[in-house]
Short mmCIF file of C-alpha atoms in Angstrom, two decimals:
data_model
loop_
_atom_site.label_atom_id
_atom_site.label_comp_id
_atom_site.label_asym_id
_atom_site.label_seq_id
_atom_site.Cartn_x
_atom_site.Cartn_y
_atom_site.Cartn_z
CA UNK V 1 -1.48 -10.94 25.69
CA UNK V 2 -3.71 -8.88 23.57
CA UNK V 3 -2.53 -9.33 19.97
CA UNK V 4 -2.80 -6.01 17.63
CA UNK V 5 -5.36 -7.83 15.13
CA UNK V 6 -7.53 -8.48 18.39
CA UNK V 7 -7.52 -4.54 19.30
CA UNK V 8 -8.81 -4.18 15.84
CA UNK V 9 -11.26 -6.64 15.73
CA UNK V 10 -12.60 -5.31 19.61
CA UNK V 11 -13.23 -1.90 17.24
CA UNK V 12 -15.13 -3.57 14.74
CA UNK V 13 -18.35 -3.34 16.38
CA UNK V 14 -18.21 0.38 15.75
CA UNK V 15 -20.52 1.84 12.79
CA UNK V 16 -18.90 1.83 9.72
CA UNK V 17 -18.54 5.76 8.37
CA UNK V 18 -19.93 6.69 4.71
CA UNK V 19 -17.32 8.50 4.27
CA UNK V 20 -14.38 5.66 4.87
CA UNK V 21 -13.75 4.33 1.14
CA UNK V 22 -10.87 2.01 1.81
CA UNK V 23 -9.39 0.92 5.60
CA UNK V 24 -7.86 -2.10 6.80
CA UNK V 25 -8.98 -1.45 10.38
CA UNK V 26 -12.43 -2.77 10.63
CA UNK V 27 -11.24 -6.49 11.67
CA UNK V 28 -12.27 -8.18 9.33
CA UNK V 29 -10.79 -11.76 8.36
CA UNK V 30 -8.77 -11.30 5.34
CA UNK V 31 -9.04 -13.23 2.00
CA UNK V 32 -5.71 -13.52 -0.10
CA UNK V 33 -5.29 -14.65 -3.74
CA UNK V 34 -2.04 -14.93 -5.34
CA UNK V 35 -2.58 -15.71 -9.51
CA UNK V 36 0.50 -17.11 -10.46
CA UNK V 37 1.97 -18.16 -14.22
CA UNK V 38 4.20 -20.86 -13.88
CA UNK V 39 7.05 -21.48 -16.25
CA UNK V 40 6.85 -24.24 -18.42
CA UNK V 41 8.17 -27.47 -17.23
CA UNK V 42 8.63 -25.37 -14.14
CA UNK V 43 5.46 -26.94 -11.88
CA UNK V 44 7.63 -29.60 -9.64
CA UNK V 45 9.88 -27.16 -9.28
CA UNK V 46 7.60 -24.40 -7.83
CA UNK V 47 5.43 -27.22 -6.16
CA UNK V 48 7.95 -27.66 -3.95
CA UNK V 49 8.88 -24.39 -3.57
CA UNK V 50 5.49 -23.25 -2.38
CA UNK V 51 5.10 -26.33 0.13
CA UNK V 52 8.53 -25.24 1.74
CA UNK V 53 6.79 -21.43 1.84
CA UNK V 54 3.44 -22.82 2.89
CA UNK V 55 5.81 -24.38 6.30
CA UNK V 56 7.15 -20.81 6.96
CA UNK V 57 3.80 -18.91 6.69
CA UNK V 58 1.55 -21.71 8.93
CA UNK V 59 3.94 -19.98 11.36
CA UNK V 60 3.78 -16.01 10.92
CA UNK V 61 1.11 -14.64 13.21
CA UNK V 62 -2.17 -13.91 12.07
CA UNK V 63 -2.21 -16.75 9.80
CA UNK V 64 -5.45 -19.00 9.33
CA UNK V 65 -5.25 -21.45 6.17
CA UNK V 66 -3.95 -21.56 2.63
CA UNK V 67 -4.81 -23.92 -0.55
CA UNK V 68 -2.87 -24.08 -3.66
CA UNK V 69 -5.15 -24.98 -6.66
CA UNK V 70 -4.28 -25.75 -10.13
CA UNK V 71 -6.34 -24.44 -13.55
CA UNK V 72 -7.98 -27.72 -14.71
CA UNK V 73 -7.48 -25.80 -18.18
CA UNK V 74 -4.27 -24.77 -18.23
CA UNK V 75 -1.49 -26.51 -16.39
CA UNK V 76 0.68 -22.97 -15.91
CA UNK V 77 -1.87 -21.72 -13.95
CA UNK V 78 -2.12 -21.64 -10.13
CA UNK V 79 -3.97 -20.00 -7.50
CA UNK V 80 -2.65 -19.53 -3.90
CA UNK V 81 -5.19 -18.56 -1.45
CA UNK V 82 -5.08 -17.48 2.20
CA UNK V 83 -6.97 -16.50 4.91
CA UNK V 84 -6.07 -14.10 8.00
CA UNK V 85 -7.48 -13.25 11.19
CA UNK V 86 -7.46 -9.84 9.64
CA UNK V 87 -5.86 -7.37 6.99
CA UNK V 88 -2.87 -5.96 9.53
CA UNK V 89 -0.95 -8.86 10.49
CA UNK V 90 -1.49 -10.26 6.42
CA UNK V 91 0.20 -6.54 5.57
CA UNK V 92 2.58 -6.74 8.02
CA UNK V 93 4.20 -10.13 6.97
CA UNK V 94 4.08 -9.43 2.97
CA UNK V 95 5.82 -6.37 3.43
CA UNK V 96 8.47 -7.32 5.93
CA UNK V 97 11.91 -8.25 4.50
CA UNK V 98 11.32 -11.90 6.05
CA UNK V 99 8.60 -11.80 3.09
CA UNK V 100 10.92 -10.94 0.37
CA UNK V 101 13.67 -13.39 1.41
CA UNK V 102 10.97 -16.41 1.88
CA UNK V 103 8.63 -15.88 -1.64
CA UNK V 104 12.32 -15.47 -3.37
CA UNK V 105 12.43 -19.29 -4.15
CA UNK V 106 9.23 -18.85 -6.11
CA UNK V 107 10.46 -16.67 -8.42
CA UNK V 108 12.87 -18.17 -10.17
CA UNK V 109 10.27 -20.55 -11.24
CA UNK V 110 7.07 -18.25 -12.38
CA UNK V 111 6.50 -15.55 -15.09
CA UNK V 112 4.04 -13.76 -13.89
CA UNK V 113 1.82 -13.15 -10.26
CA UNK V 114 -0.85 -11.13 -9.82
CA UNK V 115 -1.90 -10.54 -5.52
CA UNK V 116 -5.57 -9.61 -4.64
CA UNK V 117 -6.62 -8.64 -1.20
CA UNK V 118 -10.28 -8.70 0.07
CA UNK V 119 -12.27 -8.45 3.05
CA UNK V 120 -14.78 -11.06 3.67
CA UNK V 121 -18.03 -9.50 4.16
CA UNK V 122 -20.87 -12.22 3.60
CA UNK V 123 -20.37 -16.18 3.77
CA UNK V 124 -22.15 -19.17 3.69
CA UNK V 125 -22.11 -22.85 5.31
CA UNK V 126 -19.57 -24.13 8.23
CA UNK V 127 -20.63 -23.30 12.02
CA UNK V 128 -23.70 -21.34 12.98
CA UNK V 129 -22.60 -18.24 12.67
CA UNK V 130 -22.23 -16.31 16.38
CA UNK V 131 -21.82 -12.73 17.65
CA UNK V 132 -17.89 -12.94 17.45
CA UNK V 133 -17.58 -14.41 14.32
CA UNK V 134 -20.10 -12.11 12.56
CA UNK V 135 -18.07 -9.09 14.12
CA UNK V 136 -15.02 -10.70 12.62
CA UNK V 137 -16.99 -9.89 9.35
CA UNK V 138 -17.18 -6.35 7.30
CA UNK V 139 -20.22 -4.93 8.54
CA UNK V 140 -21.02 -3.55 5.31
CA UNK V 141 -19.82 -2.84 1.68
CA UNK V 142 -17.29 0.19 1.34
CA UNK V 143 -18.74 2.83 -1.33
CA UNK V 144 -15.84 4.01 -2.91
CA UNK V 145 -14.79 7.09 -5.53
CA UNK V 146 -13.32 4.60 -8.42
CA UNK V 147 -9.99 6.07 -7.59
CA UNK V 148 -6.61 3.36 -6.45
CA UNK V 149 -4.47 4.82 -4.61
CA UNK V 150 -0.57 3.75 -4.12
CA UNK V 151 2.44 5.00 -3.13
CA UNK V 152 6.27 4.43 -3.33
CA UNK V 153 8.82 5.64 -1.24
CA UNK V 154 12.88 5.02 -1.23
CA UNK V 155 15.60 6.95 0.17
CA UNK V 156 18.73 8.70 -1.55
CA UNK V 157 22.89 9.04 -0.43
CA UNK V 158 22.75 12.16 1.82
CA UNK V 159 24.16 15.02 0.13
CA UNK V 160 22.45 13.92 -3.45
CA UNK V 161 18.91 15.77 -1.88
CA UNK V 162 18.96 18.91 -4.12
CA UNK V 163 19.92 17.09 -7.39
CA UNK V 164 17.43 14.43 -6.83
CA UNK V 165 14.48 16.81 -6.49
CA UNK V 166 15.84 18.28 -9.75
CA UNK V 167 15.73 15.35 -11.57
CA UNK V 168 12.20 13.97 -10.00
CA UNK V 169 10.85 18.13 -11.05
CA UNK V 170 12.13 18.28 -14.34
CA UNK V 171 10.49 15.69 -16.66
CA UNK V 172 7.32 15.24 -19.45
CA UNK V 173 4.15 13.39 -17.48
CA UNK V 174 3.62 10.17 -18.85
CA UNK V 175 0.40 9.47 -21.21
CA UNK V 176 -2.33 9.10 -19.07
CA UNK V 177 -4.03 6.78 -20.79
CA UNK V 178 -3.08 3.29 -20.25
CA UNK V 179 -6.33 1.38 -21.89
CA UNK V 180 -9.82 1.46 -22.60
CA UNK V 181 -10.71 1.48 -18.86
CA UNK V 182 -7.52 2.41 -16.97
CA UNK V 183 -6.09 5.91 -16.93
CA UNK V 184 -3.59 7.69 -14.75
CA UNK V 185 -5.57 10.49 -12.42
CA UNK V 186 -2.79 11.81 -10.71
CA UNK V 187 0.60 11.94 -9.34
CA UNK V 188 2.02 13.69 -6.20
CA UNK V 189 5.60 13.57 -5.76
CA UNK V 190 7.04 14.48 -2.05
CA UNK V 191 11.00 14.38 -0.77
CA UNK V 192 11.69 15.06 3.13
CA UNK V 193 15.62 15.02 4.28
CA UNK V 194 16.29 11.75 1.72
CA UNK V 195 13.58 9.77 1.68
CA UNK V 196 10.62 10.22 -1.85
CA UNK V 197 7.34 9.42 -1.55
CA UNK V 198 5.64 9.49 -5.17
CA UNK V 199 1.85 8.98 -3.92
CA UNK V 200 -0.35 7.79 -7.46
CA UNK V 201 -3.80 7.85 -7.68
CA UNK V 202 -5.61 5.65 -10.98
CA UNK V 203 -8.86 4.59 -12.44
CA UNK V 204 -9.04 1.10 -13.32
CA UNK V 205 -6.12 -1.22 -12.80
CA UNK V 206 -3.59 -0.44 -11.09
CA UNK V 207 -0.82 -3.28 -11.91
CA UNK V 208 -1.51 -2.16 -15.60
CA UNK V 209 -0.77 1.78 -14.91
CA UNK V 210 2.26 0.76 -12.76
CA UNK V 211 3.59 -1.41 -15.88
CA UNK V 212 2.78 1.60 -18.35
CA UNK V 213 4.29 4.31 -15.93
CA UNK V 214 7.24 2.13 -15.87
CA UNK V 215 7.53 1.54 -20.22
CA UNK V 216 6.89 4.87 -21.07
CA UNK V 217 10.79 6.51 -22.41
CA UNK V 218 10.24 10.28 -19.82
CA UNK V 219 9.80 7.80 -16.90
CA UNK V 220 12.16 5.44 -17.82
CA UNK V 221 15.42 8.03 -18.14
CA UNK V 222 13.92 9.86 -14.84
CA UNK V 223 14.82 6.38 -13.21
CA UNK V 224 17.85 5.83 -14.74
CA UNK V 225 18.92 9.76 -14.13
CA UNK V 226 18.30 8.75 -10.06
CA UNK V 227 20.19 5.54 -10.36
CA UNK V 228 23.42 6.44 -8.97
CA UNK V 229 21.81 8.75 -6.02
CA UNK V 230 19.85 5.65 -4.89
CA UNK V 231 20.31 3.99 -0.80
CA UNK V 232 19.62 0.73 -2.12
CA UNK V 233 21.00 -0.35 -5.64
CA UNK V 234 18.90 -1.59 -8.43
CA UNK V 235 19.59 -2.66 -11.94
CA UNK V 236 16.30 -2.18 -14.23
CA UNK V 237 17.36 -4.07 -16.86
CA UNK V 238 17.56 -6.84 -14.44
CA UNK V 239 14.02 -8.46 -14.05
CA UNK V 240 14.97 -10.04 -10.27
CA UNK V 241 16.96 -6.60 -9.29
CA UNK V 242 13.78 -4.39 -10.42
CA UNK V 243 11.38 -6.86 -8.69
CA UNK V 244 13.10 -6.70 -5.31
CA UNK V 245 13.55 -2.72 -5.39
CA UNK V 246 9.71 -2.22 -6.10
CA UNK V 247 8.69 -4.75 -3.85
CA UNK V 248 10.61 -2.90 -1.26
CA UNK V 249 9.68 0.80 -2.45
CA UNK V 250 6.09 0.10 -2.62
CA UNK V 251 4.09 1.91 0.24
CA UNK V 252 0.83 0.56 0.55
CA UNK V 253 -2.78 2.87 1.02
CA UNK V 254 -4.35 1.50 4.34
CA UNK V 255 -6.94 4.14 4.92
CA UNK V 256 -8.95 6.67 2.82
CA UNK V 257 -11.83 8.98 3.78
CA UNK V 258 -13.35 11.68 2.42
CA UNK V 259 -15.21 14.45 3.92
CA UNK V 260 -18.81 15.27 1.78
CA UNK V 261 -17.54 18.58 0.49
CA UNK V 262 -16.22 18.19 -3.02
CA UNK V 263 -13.91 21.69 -2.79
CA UNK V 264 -10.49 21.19 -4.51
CA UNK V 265 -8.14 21.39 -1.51
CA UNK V 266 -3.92 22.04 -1.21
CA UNK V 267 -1.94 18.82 -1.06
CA UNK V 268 0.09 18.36 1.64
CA UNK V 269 1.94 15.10 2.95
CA UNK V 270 2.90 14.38 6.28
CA UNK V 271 5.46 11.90 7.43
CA UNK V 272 5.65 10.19 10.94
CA UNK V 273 8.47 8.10 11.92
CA UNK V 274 6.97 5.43 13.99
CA UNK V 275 9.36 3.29 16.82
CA UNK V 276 9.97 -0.57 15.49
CA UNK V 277 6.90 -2.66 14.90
CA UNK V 278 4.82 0.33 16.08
CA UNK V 279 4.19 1.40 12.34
CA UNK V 280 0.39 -0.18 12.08
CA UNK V 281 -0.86 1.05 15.54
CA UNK V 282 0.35 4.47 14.48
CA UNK V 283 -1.33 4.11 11.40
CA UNK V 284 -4.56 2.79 12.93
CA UNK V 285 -4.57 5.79 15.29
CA UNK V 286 -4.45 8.80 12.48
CA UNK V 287 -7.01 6.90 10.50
CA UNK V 288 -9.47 7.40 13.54
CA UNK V 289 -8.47 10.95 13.89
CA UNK V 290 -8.86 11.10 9.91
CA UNK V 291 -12.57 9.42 10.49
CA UNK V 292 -13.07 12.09 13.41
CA UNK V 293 -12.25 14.96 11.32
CA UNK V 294 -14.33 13.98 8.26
CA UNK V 295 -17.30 14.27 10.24
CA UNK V 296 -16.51 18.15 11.55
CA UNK V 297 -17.71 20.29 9.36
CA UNK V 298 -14.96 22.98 11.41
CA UNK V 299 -12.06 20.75 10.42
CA UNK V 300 -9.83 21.89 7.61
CA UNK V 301 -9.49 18.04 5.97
CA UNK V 302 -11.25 17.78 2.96
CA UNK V 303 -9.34 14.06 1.75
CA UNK V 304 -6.92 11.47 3.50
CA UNK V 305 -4.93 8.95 2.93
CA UNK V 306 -2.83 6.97 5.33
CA UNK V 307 0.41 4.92 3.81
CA UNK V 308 2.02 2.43 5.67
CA UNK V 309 5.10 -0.12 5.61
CA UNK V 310 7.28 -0.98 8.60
CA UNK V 311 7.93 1.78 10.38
CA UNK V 312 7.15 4.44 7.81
CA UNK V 313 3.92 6.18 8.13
CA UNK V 314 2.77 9.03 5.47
CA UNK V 315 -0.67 10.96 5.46
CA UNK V 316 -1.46 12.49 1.87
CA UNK V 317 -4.36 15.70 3.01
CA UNK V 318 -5.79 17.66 1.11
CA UNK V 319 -7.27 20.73 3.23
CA UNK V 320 -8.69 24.06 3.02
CA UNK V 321 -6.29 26.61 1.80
CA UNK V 322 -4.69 27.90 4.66
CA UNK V 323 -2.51 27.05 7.48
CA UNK V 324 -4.91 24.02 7.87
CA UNK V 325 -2.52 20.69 7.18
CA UNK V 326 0.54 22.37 9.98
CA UNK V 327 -2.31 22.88 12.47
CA UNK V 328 -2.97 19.26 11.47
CA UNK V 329 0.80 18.40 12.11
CA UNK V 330 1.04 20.27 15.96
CA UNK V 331 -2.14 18.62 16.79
CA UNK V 332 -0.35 15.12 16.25
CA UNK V 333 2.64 15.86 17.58
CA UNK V 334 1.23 16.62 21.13
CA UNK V 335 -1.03 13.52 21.56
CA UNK V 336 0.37 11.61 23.85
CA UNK V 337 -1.08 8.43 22.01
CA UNK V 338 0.76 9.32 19.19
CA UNK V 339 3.74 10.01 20.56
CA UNK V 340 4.22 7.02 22.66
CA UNK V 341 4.47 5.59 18.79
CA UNK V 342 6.55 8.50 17.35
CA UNK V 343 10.24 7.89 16.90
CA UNK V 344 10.60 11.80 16.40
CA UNK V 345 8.55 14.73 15.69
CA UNK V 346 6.30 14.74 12.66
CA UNK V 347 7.16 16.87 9.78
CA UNK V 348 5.88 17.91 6.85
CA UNK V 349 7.41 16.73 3.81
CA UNK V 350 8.17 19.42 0.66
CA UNK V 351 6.57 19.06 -2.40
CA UNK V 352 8.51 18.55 -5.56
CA UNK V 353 5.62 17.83 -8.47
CA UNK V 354 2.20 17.62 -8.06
CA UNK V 355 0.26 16.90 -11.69
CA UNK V 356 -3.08 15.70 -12.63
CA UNK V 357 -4.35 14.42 -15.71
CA UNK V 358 -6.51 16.67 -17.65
CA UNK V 359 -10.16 14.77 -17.66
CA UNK V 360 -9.07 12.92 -14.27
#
């Protein structure tokens, strides 16, 4: 049986576009590293919580190795690192609910993690390298804009639609500076039937604009307004209830490309609802229409960006003024590719706020 990081990795011989910034298609093996702050006194204790969690994982598919290391400086200090046949079955396991139930022992136990994700591109020593394993390498560095992008996405009690989108429409844009090298660029806020998608786009580093966003008072009575209308109840003066609610929310960028014209396009967002555990394959298959359409210079897609977790699926275009993104939308829709993954028709979700930082 032909696993899905395989299909990717069989792809991987293709030439890597220019104009692809970010993707996690290409096949390459997958480098993880956790930086976590252990509690004081607290290092049995997590010890043993990470060798029970390093059982569970040696199982999940896509899995290669893992070492836990400890700072030779400071005794709070860890590092967790992991390797993976490649970035989609890694993405699919941390942001699966099996993921939040099995890393929940760790928490009680750290103050702080940091993740980083990166493809191996270039490495040195072990077995002669051969044709598969250099394909299982990325073929060449990504040149990107200096732009993160990242996107949440949570659903509301039916009924509460119209107030919600009130609420989300109606509030002061946070400070857009967050430090000397981080500043917010932009943030797009979208709402079809119940479920948001607030799409973010940053210079610099991102954990540290998500922590501002979240301190600053016009943000922080915006959540509090939406509390009650919220699917899944959250508490953000509790530190584990906010934790689990992001961690949930949080809607990962798996694709960008950019087409070479720099015209300021309109926004649209498009959401496909993808069958169970079909979510990354429908994913994989816009980003190569996204790649496709990049190169014509007749296509009306100036931007993408492909979001993915489980089973949701949302494409952030900018395009030509014009009927360009729902011409975008039919097009989808009638692929039969697509629509063997499609658990209903694509739609086009309604903007609510779209705002941009001055010098972004």
């Amino acid at each position: 049986m032909t696993t899905l990081s395989e299909k990717i990795s069989d792809q991987s011989t293709r030439e890597v576009s220019k104009r692809v910034s970010q993707s996690v298609f290409d096949g390459s093996r997958l480098r993880v590293v956790l930086l976590v702050d252990v509690n004081d006194g607290a290092q049995q204790q997590f010890l043993e919580a990470y060798e029970q969690l390093c059982n569970q994982v040696a199982q999940v598919p896509g899995h290669v190795s893992d070492q836990l290391c400890q700072s030779i400086e400071n005794p709070s200090q860890w590092l967790i690192t992991s390797e993976w046949e490649s970035a989609p079955p890694f993405l699919t396991w941390v942001n699966s609910e099996e993921h939040v139930r099995m890393v929940e022992p760790l928490h009680s136990c750290v103050r702080d993690t940091r993740s980083l994700r990166f493809h191996i591109v270039r490495e040195t020593g072990g077995e002669p390298a051969g044709a598969a394993s250099r394909r299982r390498l990325q073929a060449s560095p990504r040149i990107g804009d200096g732009v993160i992008r990242h996107a949440l996405t949570f659903t509301v009690k039916p009924g509460s639609e119209r107030e919600v989108k009130r609420i989300l429409s109606d509030y002061a844009s946070p400070q857009a500076r967050v430090d000397e090298t981080t500043r917010l660029c932009r943030t797009s806020l979208f709402m079809h039937g119940n479920r948001v998608v607030r799409a973010i786009e940053v210079r610099g580093d991102l954990l540290a604009a998500l922590r501002h966003v979240a301190r600053q008072p016009e943000v922080r009575a915006v959540e509090e307004a939406i509390n009650p209308y919220l699917e899944q109840e959250r508490d953000l003066n509790d530190q584990e209830s906010a934790r689990v609610f992001f961690t949930r929310a949080a809607l990962p960028a798996v694709h960008h490309v950019t087409a070479d014209e720099l015209t300021e396009g309109e926004r649209q967002a498009l959401y496909y609802p993808a069958r169970p555990d079909c979510g990354m394959r429908l994913a994989e298959l816009l980003a190569q229409q996204d790649e496709a359409a990049a190169e014509d210079p007749d296509s009306p897609v100036l931007r993408s960006t492909i979001f993915q977790r489980d089973d949701v699926v949302v494409r952030l275009v900018d395009v030509r003024p014009g009927p360009g993104a729902r011409a975008l939308l039919s097009e989808s829709g009638r692929q039969a590719a697509l629509g063997s993954l499609l658990d209903g028709e694509p739609v086009g979700m309604d903007l609510v706020t779209d705002r941009r930082s001055p010098d972004a």
